XYZ file of C-alpha atoms in Angstrom:
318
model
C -125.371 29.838 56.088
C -123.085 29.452 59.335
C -125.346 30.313 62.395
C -123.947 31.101 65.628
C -126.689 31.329 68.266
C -126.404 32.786 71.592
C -128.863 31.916 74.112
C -129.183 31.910 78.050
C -132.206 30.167 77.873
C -131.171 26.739 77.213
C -133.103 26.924 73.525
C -136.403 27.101 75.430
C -137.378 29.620 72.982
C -135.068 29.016 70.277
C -135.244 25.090 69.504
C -137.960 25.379 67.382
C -135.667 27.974 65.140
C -132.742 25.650 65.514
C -134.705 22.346 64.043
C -135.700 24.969 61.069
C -132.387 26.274 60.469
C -130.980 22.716 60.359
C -133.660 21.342 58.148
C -133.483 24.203 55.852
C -129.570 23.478 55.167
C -127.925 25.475 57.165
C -125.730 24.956 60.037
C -125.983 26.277 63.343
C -124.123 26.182 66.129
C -125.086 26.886 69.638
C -123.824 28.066 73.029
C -125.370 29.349 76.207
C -122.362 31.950 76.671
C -120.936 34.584 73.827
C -118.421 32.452 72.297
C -116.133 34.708 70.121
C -114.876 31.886 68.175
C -118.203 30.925 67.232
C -118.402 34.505 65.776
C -115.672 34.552 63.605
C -116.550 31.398 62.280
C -120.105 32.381 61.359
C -122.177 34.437 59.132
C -125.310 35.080 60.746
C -124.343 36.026 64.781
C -127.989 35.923 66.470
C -128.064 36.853 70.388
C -131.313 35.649 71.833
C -131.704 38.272 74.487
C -130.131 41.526 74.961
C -128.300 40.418 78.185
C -124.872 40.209 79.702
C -123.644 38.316 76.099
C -124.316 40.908 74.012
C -122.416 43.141 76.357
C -120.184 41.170 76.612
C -119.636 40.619 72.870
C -120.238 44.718 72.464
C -118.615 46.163 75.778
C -116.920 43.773 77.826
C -115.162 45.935 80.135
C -118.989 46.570 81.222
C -119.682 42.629 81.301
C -119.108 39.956 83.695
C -117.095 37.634 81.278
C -116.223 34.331 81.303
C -113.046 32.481 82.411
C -111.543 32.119 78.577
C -112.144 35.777 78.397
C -108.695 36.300 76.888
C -109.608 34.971 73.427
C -108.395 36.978 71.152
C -110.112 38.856 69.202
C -113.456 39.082 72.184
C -114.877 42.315 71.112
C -117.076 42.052 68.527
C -115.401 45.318 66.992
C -112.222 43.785 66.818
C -113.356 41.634 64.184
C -113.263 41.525 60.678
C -117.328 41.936 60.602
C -117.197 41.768 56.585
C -119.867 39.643 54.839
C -121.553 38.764 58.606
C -124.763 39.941 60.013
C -125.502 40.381 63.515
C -128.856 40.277 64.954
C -130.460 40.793 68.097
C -133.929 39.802 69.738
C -134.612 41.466 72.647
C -136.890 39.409 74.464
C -138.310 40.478 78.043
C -136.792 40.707 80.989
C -133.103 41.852 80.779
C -135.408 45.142 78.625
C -137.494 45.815 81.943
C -134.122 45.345 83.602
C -132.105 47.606 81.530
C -129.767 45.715 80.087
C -129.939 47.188 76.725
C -128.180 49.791 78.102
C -124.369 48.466 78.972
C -124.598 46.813 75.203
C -122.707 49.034 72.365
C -124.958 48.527 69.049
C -122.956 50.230 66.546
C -122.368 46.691 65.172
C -126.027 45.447 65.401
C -127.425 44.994 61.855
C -130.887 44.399 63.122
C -133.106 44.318 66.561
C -135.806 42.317 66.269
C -138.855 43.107 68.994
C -141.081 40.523 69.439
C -143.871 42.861 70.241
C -144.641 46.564 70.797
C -144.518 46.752 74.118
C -141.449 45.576 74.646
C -140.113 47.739 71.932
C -141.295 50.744 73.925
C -140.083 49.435 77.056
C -136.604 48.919 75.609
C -136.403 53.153 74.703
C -134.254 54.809 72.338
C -130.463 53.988 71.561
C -127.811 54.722 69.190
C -128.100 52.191 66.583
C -128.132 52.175 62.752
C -129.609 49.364 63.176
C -133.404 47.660 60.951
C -135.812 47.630 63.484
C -138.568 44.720 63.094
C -141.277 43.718 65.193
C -141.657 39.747 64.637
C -143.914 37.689 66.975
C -142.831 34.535 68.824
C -144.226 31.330 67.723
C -145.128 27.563 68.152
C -144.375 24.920 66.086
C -147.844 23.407 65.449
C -146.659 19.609 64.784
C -145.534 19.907 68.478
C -148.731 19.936 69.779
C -151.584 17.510 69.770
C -154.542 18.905 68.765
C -158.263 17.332 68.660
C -161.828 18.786 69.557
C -162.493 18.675 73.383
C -164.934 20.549 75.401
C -165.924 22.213 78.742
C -165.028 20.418 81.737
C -163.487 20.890 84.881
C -159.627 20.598 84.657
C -157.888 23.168 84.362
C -153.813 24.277 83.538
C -151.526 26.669 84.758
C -148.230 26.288 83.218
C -146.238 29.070 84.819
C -143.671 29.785 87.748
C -145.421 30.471 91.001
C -144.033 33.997 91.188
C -146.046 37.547 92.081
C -145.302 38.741 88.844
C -147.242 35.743 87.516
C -150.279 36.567 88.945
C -150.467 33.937 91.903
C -152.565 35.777 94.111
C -155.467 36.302 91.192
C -155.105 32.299 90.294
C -155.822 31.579 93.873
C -158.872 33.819 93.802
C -160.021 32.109 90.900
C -159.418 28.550 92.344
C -161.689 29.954 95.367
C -164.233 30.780 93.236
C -164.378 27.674 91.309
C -164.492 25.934 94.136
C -167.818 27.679 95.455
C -169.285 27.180 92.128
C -168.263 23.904 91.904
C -165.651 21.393 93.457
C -165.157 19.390 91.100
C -163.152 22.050 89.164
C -159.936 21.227 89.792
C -156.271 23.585 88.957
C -153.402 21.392 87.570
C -150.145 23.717 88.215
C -146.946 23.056 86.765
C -144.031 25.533 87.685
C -141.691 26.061 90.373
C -142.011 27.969 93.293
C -140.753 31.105 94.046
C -137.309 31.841 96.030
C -139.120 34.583 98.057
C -140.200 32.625 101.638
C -142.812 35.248 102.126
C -144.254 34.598 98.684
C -145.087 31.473 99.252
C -145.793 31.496 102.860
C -148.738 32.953 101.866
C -149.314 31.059 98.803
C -149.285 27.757 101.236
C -151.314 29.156 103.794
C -154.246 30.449 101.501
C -153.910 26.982 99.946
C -154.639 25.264 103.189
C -156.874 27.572 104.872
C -159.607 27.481 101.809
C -159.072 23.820 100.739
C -158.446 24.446 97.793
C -158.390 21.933 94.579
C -154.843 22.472 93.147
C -152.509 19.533 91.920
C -148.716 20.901 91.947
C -146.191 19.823 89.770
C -142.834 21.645 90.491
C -141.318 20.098 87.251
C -141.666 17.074 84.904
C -139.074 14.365 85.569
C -141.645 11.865 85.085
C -141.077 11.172 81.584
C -144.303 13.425 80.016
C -143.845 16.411 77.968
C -145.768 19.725 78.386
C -148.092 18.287 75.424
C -148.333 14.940 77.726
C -149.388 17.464 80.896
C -152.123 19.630 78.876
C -153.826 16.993 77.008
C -156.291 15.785 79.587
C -157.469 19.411 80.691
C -160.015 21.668 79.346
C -158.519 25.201 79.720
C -155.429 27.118 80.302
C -155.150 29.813 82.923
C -153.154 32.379 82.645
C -152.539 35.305 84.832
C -149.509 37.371 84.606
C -149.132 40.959 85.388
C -146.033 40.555 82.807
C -145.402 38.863 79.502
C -143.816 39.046 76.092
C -145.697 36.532 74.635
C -147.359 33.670 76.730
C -146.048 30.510 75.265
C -147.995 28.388 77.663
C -150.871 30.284 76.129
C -150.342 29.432 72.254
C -149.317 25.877 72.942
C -152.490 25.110 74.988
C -154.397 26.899 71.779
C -152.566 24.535 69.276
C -153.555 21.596 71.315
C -157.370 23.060 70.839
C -157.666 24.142 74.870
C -159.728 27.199 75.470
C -156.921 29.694 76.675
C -158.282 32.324 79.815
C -155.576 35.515 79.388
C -155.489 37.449 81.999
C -154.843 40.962 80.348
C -151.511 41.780 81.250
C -149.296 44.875 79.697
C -149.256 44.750 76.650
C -151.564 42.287 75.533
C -153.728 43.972 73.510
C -151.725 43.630 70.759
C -151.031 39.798 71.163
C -154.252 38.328 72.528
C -156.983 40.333 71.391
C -160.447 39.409 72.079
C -158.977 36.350 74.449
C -158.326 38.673 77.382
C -160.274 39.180 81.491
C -159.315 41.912 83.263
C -161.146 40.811 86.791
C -161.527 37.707 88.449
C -165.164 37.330 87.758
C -164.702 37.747 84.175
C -161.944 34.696 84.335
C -164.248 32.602 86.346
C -167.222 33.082 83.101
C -164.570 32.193 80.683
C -164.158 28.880 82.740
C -167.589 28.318 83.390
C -170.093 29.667 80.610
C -169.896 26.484 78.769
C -168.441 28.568 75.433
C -165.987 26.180 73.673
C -164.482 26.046 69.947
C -160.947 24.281 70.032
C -160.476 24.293 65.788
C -161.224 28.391 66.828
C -158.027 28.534 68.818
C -155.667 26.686 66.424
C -157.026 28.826 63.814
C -156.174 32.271 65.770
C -152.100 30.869 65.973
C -152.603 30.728 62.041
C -154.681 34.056 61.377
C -151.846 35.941 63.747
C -148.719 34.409 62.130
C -148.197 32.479 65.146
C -146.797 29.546 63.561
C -143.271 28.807 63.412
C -143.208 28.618 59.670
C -144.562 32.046 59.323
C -142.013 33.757 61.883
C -139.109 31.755 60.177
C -139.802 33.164 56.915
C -139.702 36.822 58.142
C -136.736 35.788 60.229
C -135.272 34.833 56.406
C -136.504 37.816 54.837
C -134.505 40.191 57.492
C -131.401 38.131 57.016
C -131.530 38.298 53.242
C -132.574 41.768 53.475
């Protein structure tokens, strides 16, 4: 198969599907931006997000569109759509933003939500369109797994933004600290563009002392796999998620994950999940730790990259 992929993200979700594709025989071709040449030559036209490319691939006088804009055919319905398949995976937050709703989907051969939530969240459309519900995934071999235990480091790996819960992770570094300081929160993610955000975030830092290493981002040579593999746990504390990457690659390494439960989760994380600061703080401390139990939950849930690349093949061959 041909395989044009569309994706905003810079393949931060979709590398591990590339590799696949590739190894698999196929060929795939990527751009950040809808590329309408790219669609005619392919067979399989996957958009990564239901965001300004699909509309602009769909309904471009609703779009902002690039400078080569005058390619002709753009529109997706000005093509000769015969033998092709386009697919769509909606993924978080151009759904909570709406976006799905400036996108025509008359052409859209399947959606596929990577969980429940944000297939509610995304509401009803005109479509005759497969709907699927496929989960993201890691690609185990990426991760370095081996038995380790409780200690006292402990990983964020998130943007220091509201919606990612900063003001419960500083609650719970407070807390730690009390209990013990020698517990110590290793954050990697960037900071927020809001000056109030983290005007606060700095001074509730500084006033309480607390024990957090930043790292704004890793130009240092190390890998995300390089960052986790000294710590004992992974924190996380958003208010919003699809998935939790962060969350699954931590468990494939064998970390103990802490989930804060966000919207949503319930489906995702079950039995992994606090819902108050105190019950985060146990998870940390209680001394509770089975890391061949947290690889094996990526496995039992389909979590792997194998097992969401074969339902990924069964809705293109379907």
């Amino acid at each position: 198969m041909k395989i044009a992929l569309f994706d905003p993200y810079l393949l931060k979700f979709t590398d591990g599907m590339v590799k696949w594709w590739s190894a698999n025989g196929h060929e795939v071709k990527y751009d950040r931006y809808y590329n309408p040449q790219l669609a005619e030559w392919a067979d399989i036209i996957w958009f990564d997000t239901c965001d300004n490319n699909l509309m602009s691939a769909t309904n471009p006088s609703q779009a902002i569109l690039a400078d080569d804009a005058n390619y002709k055919p753009w529109d997706l319905h000005k093509m000769d759509l015969t033998n092709k398949k386009i697919i769509v995976r909606p993924i978080d937050i151009e759904v909570w933003q709406g976006h799905q709703a400036g996108a025509l989907w008359d052409v859209v051969d399947d959606i596929i939500f990577i969980a429940p939530h944000i297939r509610d969240v995304f509401g009803d459309i005109e479509t005759k369109a497969n709907i699927h519900t496929i989960p993201c995934a890691v690609d185990l071999g990426d991760w370095t797994f081996k038995e380790r235990e409780h200690g006292f480091d402990v990983a964020v790996v998130s943007e220091k933004w509201v919606s990612k819960g900063t003001d419960l992770i500083l609650q719970i570094a407070l807390k730690l600290k009390k209990i013990d300081p020698r517990y110590k929160i290793h954050w990697l993610g960037q900071k927020s563009d809001y000056n109030w955000e983290y005007a606060y975030f700095d001074d509730f830092v500084e006033h309480h002392g607390l024990n957090i290493e930043f790292t704004n981002i890793l130009n240092d040579g190390r890998t995300v796999d390089d960052f986790l593999e000294d710590k004992n746990y992974l924190l996380h504390a958003s208010h919003k998620e699809a998935f939790s990457y962060a969350t699954a690659e931590a468990m494939a390494k064998g970390i103990k994950p802490v989930v804060h439960r966000f919207f949503g989760v319930d489906a995702i994380w079950p039995g992994l999940c606090w819902s108050s600061i105190d019950e985060a703080v146990e998870e940390i401390t209680n001394g509770e730790y089975d890391s061949p139990s947290y690889r094996q939950y990526l496995i039992d849930k389909g979590y792997t990259l194998e097992s969401m690349m074969k339902k990924f093949q069964e809705v293109i061959d379907g």
